[in-house]
Coordinates of C-alpha atoms and ligand atoms in Angstrom, one line a residue:
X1 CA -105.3 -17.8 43.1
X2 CA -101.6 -16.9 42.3
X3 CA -100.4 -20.4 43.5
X4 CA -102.7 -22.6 42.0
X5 CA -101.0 -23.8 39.3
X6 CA -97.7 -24.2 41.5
X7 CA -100.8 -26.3 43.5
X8 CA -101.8 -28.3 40.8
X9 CA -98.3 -30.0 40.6
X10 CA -98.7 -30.7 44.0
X11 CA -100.8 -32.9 46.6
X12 CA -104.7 -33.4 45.4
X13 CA -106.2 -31.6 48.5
X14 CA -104.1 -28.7 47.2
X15 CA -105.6 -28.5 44.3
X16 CA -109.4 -29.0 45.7
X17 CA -108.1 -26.0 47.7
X18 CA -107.1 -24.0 45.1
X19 CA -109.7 -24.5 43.1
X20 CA -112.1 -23.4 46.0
X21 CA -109.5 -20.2 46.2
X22 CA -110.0 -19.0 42.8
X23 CA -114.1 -20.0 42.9
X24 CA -114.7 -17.7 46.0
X25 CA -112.5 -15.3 45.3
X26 CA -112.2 -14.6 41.9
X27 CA -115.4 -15.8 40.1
X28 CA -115.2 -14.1 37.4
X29 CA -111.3 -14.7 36.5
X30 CA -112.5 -18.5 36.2
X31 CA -115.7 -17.8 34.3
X32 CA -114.2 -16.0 31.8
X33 CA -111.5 -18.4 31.2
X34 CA -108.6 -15.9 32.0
X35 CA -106.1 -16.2 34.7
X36 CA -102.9 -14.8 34.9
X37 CA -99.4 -16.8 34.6
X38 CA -97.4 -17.2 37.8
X39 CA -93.8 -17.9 36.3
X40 CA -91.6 -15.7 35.0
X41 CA -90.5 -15.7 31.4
X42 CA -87.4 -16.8 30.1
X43 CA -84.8 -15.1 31.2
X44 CA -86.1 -14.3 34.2
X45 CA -85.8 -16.0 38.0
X46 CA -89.0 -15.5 40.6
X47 CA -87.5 -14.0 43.8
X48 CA -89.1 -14.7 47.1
X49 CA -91.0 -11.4 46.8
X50 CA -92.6 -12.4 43.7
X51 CA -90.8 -10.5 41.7
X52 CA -89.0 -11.5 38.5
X53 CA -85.3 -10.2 38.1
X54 CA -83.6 -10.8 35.1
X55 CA -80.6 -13.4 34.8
X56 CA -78.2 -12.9 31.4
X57 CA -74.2 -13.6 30.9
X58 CA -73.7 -10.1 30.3
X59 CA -73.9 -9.3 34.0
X60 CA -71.0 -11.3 34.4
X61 CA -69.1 -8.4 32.7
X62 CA -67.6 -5.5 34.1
X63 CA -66.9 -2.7 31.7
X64 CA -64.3 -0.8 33.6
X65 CA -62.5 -4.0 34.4
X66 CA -62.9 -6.2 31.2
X67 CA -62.8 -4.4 27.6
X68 CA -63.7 -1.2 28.3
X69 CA -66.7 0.5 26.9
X70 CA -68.1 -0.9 23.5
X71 CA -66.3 -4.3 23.3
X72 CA -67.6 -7.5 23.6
X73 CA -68.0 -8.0 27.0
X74 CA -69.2 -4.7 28.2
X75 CA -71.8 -5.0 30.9
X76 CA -75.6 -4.4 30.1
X77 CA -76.8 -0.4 31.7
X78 CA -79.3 0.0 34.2
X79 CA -82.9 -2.2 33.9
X80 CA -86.1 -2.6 34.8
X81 CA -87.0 -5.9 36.1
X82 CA -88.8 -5.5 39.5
X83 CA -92.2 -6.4 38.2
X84 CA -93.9 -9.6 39.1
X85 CA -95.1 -12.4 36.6
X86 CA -98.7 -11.3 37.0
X87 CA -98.1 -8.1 36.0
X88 CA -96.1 -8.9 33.0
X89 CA -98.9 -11.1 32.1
X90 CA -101.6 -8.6 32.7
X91 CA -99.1 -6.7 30.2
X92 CA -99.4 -8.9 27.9
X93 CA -103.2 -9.0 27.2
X94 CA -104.0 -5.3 27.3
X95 CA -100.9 -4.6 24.9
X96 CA -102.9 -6.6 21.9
X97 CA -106.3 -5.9 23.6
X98 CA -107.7 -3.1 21.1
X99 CA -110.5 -2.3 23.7
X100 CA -107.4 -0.1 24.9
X101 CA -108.2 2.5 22.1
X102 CA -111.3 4.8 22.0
X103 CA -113.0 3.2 19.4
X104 CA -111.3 -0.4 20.6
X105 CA -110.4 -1.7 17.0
X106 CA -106.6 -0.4 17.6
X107 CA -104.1 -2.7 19.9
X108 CA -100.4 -1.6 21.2
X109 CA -99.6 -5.0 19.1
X110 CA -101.0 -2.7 15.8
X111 CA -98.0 -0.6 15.0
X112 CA -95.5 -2.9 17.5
X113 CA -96.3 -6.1 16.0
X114 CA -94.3 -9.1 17.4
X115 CA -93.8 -10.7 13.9
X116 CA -92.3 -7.5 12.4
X117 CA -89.8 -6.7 15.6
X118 CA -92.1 -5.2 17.8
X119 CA -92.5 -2.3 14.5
X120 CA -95.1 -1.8 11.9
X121 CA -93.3 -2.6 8.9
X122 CA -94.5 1.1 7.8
X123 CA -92.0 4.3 7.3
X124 CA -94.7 6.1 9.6
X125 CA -97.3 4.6 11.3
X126 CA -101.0 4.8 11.2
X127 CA -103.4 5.8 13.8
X128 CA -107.2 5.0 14.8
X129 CA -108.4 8.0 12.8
X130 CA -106.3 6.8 9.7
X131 CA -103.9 9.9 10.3
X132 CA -100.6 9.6 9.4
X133 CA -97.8 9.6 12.3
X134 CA -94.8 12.5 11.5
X135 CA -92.4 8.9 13.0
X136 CA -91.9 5.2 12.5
X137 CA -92.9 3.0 15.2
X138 CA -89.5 1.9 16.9
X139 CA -89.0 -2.3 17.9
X140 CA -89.7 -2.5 21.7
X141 CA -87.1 -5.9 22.3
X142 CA -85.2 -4.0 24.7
X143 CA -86.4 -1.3 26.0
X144 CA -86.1 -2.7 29.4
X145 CA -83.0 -0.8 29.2
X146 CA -83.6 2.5 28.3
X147 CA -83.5 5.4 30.0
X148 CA -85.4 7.8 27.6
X149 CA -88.3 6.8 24.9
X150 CA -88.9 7.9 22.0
X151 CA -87.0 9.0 18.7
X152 CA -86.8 12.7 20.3
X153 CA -85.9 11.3 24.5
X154 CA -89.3 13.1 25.7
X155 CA -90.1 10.2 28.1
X156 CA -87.9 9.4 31.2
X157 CA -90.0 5.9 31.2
X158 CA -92.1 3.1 30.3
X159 CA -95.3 4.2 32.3
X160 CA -94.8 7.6 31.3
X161 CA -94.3 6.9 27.6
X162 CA -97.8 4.7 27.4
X163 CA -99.6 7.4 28.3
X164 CA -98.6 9.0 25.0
X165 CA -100.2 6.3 22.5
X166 CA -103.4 5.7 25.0
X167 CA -104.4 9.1 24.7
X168 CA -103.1 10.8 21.4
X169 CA -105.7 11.5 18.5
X170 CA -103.2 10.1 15.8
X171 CA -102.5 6.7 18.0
X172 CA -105.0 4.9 20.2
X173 CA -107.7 8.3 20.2
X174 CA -108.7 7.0 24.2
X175 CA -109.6 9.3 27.5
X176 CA -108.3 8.5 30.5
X177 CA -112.0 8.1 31.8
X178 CA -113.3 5.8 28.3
X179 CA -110.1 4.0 28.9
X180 CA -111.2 2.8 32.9
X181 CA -115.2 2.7 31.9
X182 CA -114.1 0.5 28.7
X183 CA -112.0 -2.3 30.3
X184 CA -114.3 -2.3 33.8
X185 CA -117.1 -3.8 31.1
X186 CA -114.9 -6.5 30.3
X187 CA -115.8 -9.2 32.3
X188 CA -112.3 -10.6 33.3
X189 CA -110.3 -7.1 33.9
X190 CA -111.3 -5.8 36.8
X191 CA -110.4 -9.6 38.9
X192 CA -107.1 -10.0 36.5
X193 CA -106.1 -6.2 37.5
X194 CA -107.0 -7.3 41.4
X195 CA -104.9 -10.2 40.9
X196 CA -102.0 -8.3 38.8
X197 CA -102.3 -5.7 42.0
X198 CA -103.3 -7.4 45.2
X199 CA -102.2 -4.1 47.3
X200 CA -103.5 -1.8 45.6
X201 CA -107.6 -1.3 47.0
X202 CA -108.9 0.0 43.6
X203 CA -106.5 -2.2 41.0
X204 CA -108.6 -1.1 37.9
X205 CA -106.7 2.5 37.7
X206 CA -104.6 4.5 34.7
X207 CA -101.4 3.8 36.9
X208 CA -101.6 0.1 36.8
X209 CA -102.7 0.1 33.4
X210 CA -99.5 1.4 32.4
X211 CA -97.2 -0.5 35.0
X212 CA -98.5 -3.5 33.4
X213 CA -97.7 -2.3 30.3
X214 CA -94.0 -1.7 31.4
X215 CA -93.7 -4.9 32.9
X216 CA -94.3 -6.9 29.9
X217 CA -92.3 -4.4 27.6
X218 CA -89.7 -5.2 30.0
X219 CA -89.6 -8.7 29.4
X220 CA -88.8 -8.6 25.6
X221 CA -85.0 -9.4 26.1
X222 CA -83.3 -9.9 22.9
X223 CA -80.0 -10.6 23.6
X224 CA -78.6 -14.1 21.9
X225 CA -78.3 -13.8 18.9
X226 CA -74.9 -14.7 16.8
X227 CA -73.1 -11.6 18.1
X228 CA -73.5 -12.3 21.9
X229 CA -72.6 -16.0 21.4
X230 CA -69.9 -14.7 19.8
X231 CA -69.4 -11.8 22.3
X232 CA -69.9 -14.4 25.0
X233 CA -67.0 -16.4 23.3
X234 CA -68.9 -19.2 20.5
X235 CA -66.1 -18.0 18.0
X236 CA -67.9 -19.9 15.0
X237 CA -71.2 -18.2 16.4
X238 CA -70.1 -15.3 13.6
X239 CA -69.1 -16.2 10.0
X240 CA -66.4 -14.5 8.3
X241 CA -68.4 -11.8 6.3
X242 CA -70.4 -10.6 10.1
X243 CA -66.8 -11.0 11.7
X244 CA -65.5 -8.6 8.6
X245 CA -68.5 -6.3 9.4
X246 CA -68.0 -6.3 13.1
X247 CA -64.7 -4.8 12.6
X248 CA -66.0 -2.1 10.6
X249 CA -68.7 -1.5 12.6
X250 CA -66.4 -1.0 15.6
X251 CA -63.5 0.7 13.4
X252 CA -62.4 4.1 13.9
X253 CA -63.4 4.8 10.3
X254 CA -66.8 3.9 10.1
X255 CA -67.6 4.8 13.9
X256 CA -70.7 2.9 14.0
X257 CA -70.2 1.3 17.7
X258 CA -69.3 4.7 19.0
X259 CA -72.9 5.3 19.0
X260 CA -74.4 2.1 18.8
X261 CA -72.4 0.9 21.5
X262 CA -72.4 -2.4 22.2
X263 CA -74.3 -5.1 23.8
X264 CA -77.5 -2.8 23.6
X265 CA -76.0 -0.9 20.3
X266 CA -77.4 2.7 21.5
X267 CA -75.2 4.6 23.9
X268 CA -78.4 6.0 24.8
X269 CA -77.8 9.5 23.7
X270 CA -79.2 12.1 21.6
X271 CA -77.0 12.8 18.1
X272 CA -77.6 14.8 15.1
X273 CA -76.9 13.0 12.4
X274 CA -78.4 14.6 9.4
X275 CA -81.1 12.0 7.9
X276 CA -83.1 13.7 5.3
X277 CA -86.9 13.8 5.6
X278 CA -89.9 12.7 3.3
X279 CA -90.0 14.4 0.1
X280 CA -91.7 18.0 0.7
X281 CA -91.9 17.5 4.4
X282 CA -90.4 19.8 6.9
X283 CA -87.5 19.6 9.0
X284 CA -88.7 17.3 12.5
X285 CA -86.7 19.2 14.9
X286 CA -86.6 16.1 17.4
X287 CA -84.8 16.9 20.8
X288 CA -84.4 20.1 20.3
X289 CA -88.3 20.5 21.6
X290 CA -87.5 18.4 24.3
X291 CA -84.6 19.9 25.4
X292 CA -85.5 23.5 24.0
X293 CA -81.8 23.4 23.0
X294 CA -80.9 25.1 19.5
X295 CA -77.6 22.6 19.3
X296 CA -79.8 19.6 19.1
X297 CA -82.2 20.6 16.2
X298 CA -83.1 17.3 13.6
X299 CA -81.4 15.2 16.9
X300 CA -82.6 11.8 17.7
X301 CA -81.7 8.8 20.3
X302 CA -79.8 6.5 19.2
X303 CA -82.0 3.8 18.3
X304 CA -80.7 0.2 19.2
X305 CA -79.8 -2.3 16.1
X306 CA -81.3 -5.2 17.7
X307 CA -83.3 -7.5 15.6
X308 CA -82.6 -4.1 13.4
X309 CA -82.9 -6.8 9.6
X310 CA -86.7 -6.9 10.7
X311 CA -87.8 -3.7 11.6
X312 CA -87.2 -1.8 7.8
X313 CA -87.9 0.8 6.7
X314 CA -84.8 2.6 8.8
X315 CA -84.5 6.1 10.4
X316 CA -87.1 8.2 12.5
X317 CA -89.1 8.5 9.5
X318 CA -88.9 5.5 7.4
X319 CA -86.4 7.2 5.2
X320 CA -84.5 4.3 4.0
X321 CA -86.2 0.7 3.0
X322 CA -83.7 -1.5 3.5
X323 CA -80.3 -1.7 5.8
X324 CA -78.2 -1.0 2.5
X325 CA -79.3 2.3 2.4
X326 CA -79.1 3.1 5.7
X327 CA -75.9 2.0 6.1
X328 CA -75.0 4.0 2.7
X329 CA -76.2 7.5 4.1
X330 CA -73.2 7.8 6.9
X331 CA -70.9 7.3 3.7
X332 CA -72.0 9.3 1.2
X333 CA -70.8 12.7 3.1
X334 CA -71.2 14.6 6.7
X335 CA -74.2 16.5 6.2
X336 CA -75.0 15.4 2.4
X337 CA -78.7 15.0 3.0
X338 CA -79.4 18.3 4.4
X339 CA -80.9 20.9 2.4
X340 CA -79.2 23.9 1.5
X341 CA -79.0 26.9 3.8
X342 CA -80.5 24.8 6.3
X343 CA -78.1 24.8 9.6
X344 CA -78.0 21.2 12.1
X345 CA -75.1 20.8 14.4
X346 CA -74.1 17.3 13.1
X347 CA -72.3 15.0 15.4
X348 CA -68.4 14.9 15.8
X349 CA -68.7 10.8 14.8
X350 CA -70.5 11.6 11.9
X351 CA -67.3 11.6 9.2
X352 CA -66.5 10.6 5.9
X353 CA -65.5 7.2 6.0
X354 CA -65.3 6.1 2.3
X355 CA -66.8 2.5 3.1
X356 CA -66.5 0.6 -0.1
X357 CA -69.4 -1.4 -1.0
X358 CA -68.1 -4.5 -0.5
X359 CA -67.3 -3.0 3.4
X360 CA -71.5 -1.5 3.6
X361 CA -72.3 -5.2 1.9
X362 CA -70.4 -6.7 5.3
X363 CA -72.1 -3.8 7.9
X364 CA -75.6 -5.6 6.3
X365 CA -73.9 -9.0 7.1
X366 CA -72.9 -8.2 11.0
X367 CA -76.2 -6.3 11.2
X368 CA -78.1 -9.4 10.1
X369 CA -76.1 -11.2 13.4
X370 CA -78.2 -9.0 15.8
X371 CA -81.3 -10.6 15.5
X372 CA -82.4 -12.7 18.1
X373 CA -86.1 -13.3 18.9
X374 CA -85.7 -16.8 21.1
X375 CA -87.8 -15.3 23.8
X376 CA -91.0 -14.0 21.8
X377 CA -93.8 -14.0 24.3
X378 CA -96.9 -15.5 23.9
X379 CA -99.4 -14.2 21.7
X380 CA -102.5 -14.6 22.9
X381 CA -105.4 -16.3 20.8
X382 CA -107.4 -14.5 22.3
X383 CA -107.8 -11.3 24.7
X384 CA -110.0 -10.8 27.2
X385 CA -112.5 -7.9 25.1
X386 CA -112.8 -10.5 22.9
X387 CA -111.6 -7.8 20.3
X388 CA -108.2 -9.2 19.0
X389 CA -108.5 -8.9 14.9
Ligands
HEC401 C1 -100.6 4.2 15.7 C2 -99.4 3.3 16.0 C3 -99.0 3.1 17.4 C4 -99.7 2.6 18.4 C5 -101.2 2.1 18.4 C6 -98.8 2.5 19.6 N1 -97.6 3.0 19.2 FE1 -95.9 3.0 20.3 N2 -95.0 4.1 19.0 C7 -95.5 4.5 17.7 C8 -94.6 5.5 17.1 C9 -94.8 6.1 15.8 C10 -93.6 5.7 18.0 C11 -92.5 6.7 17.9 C12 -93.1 8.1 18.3 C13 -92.1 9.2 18.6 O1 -90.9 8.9 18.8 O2 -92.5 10.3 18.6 C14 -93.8 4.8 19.2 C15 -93.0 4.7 20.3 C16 -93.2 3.8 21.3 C17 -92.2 3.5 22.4 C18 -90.8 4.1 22.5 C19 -89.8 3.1 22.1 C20 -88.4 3.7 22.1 O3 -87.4 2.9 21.8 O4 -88.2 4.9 22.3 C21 -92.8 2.6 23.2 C22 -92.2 2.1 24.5 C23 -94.1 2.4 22.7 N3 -94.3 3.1 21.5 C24 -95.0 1.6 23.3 C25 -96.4 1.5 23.0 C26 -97.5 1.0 23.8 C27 -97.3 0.3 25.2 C28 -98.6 1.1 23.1 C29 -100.0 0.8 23.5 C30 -100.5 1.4 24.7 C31 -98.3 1.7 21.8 N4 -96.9 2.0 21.8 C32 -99.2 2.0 20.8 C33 -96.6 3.9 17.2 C34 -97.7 3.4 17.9
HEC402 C1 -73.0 10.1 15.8 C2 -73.7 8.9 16.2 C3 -73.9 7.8 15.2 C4 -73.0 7.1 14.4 C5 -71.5 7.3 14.4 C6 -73.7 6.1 13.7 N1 -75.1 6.2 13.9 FE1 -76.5 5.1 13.1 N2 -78.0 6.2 14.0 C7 -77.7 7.3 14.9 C8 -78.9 8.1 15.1 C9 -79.1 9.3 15.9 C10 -79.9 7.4 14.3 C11 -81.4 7.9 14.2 C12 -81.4 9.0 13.1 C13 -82.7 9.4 12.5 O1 -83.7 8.7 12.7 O2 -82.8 10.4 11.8 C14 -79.3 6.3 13.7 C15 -79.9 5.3 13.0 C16 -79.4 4.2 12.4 C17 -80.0 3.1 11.7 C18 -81.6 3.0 11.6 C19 -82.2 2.5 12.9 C20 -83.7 2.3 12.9 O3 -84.2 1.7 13.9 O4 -84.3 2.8 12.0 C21 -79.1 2.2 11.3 C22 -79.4 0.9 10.6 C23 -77.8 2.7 11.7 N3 -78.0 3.9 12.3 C24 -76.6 2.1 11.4 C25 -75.4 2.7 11.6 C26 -74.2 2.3 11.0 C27 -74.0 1.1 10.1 C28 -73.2 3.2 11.3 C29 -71.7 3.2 10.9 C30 -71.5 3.3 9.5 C31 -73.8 4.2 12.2 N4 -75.2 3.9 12.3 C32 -73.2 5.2 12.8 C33 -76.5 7.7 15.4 C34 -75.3 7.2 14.8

């Protein structure tokens, strides 16, 4: 079954062979028209265990040897790449199947939707119930690289952090047990999860739900756009207002890059930075529940700025509409935005920089360069539930 496309470019008894393969052993893979893609995506090689790791100049770079932290060349962190292209394909269709949420009209794809950067477009997003999320929904392009999730670090991974949306009343509203009973009466699943998991003897479990979803989130790389060709040394690849904002990004003054350090743009850490909150709501105390650590009360991750110009409105609440604005808020005073007798422990890079406008016009410029979406996966037409709205 896994080589039978390889097959098809191949001899004809091959292909008779194959087909046989996939008739006697996965019947109802081939009745229900779904089958699961054995190459890699772009960007990523097939090893000889089936595996796909990731290939990208940046791992030509040495940090400690070449620029040092935060220039142009500084090499990519730690990834996750050690999935195989079944997997990411299996991925692929349960993260815009809505049979995945308890009453199956929701999909992953709903509030991370490919054509708005892997984001909702929303300040806060909406779950199955129509109840309003306390955060915005973050882009996913990425997040192969990221040690924790989510705006307040909670989860340590991928598999961990889908377990969050599946079962939550305000996102996907499922049970672990509604979850398995509602994708075993899809025809296709339980022979795409067998193929997606050939050691595993029960493939159709919670566990491979969510490695599946990890592989394909793990395959959204995002990282040519003008900056790295620049980075990577295309000096036309930036014109002169994003080379002007790249130096004020990584100026001492404005300090951007010391916390969206380059090439991912998020040092990966937890800051408090002072962003106010929707009008009348209270105070979202971010890692400081995580951490149960008083110093990081109203602290978030750093978020990445990669493909950043489509993923508005800006903050962990959707404070600010546009990148203008959130660019503006670092400059308009440390601590400005929060409320009177109200006490947060605001980061030591969070200054007062006096950008002019003209230099926040240029920061909107260089963060316009970020976006790169060359290797957008396919959406499917359809998913196997049948479901996709
Ligand atoms: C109702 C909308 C909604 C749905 C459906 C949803 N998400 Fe999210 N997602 C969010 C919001 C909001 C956050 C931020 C939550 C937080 O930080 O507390 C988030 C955060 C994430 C993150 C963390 C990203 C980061 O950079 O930290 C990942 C990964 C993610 N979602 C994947 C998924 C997957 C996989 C599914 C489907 C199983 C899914 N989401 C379904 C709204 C949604
Ligand atoms: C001290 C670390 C720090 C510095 C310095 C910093 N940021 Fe941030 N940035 C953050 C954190 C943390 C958030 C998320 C805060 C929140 O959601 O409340 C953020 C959020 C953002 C966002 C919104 C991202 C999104 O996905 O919604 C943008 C845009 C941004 N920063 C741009 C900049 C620019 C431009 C500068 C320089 C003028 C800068 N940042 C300096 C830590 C920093």
């Amino acid at each position: 079954m896994i080589n039978w496309a390889k097959k098809q470019g191949g001899r004809k008894a091959n292909v008779l062979f194959g087909l046989w393969a996939v008739l006697l052993t996965a019947p109802w893979v081939w009745a229900s028209g779904f089958s699961l893609n054995d190459q890699c995506p772009p960007s990523f090689a097939l090893d000889s265990n089936n595996q796909c790791q990731l290939r990208n100049l940046y791992q030509f770079y040495d940090s400690l040897q070449d620029q040092g932290l935060g220039g142009l060349k500084t090499a990519l962190p730690d990834h996750r790449d050690d999935f195989s292209p079944q997997q990411i394909d299996l991925g692929r269709l349960l993260f815009f199947d809505p049979v995945l949420s308890g009453d199956k009209d929701l999909s992953c794809a709903n509030c991370h939707n490919p054509a708005q950067g892997f984001s909702d477009g929303m300040a806060r997003s909406v779950g199955a119930s129509g109840q309003v999320h306390s955060r915005s929904a973050p882009t996913l392009w990425n997040s192969a690289f990221l040690k924790s999730l989510l705006w307040d670090a909670r989860a340590n991974s991928l598999e961990q952090q889908a377990l969050g949306p599946l079962f939550s009343e305000i996102e996907m509203a499922n049970t672990p047990k509604q979850l398995l009973t509602n994708l075993n009466q899809v025809e296709a699943y339980p022979a795409l999860f067998a193929q997606a998991f050939p050691s595993s003897e029960d493939a159709l479990v919670i566990a491979n739900i969510t490695t599946a979803l990890a592989a394909f989130q793990s395959s959204l790389i995002s990282l040519n756009s003008p900056y790295d060709r620049y980075a990577h040394g295309d000096r036309k690849a930036l014109n002169p207002e994003q080379l002007e904002g790249l130096n004020v990004f990584r100026s001492f003054v404005a300090r951007c890059s010391q916390c969206h350090t380059p090439p991912l743009f998020t040092n990966q850490q937890v800051a408090v930075i002072g962003t106010p909150e929707p009008e009348g709501m209270a105070r979202d105390i971010g890692a400081q529940a995580t951490f149960g650590a008083e110093r990081l009360r109203g602290g978030f991750k750093v978020p990445t700025l990669r493909n950043i110009a489509l993923t508005a409105p800006y903050m962990h609440s959707g404070r600010f509409a546009t990148l203008r604005g959130a660019a503006e808020f670092y400059t308009k005073g440390r601590g400005h935005a929060v409320p009177e007798g109200e006490e947060l422990l605001l980061h030591w890079h969070i200054s007062e920089p006096n950008l002019t406008a003209t230099e926040l016009d240029r920061l909107v410029d260089f963060m316009g360069a970020l976006s790169d979406e060359s290797f957008m996966p396919k959406i499917p037409e359809q998913v196997p539930s049948g479901l996709l709205n």
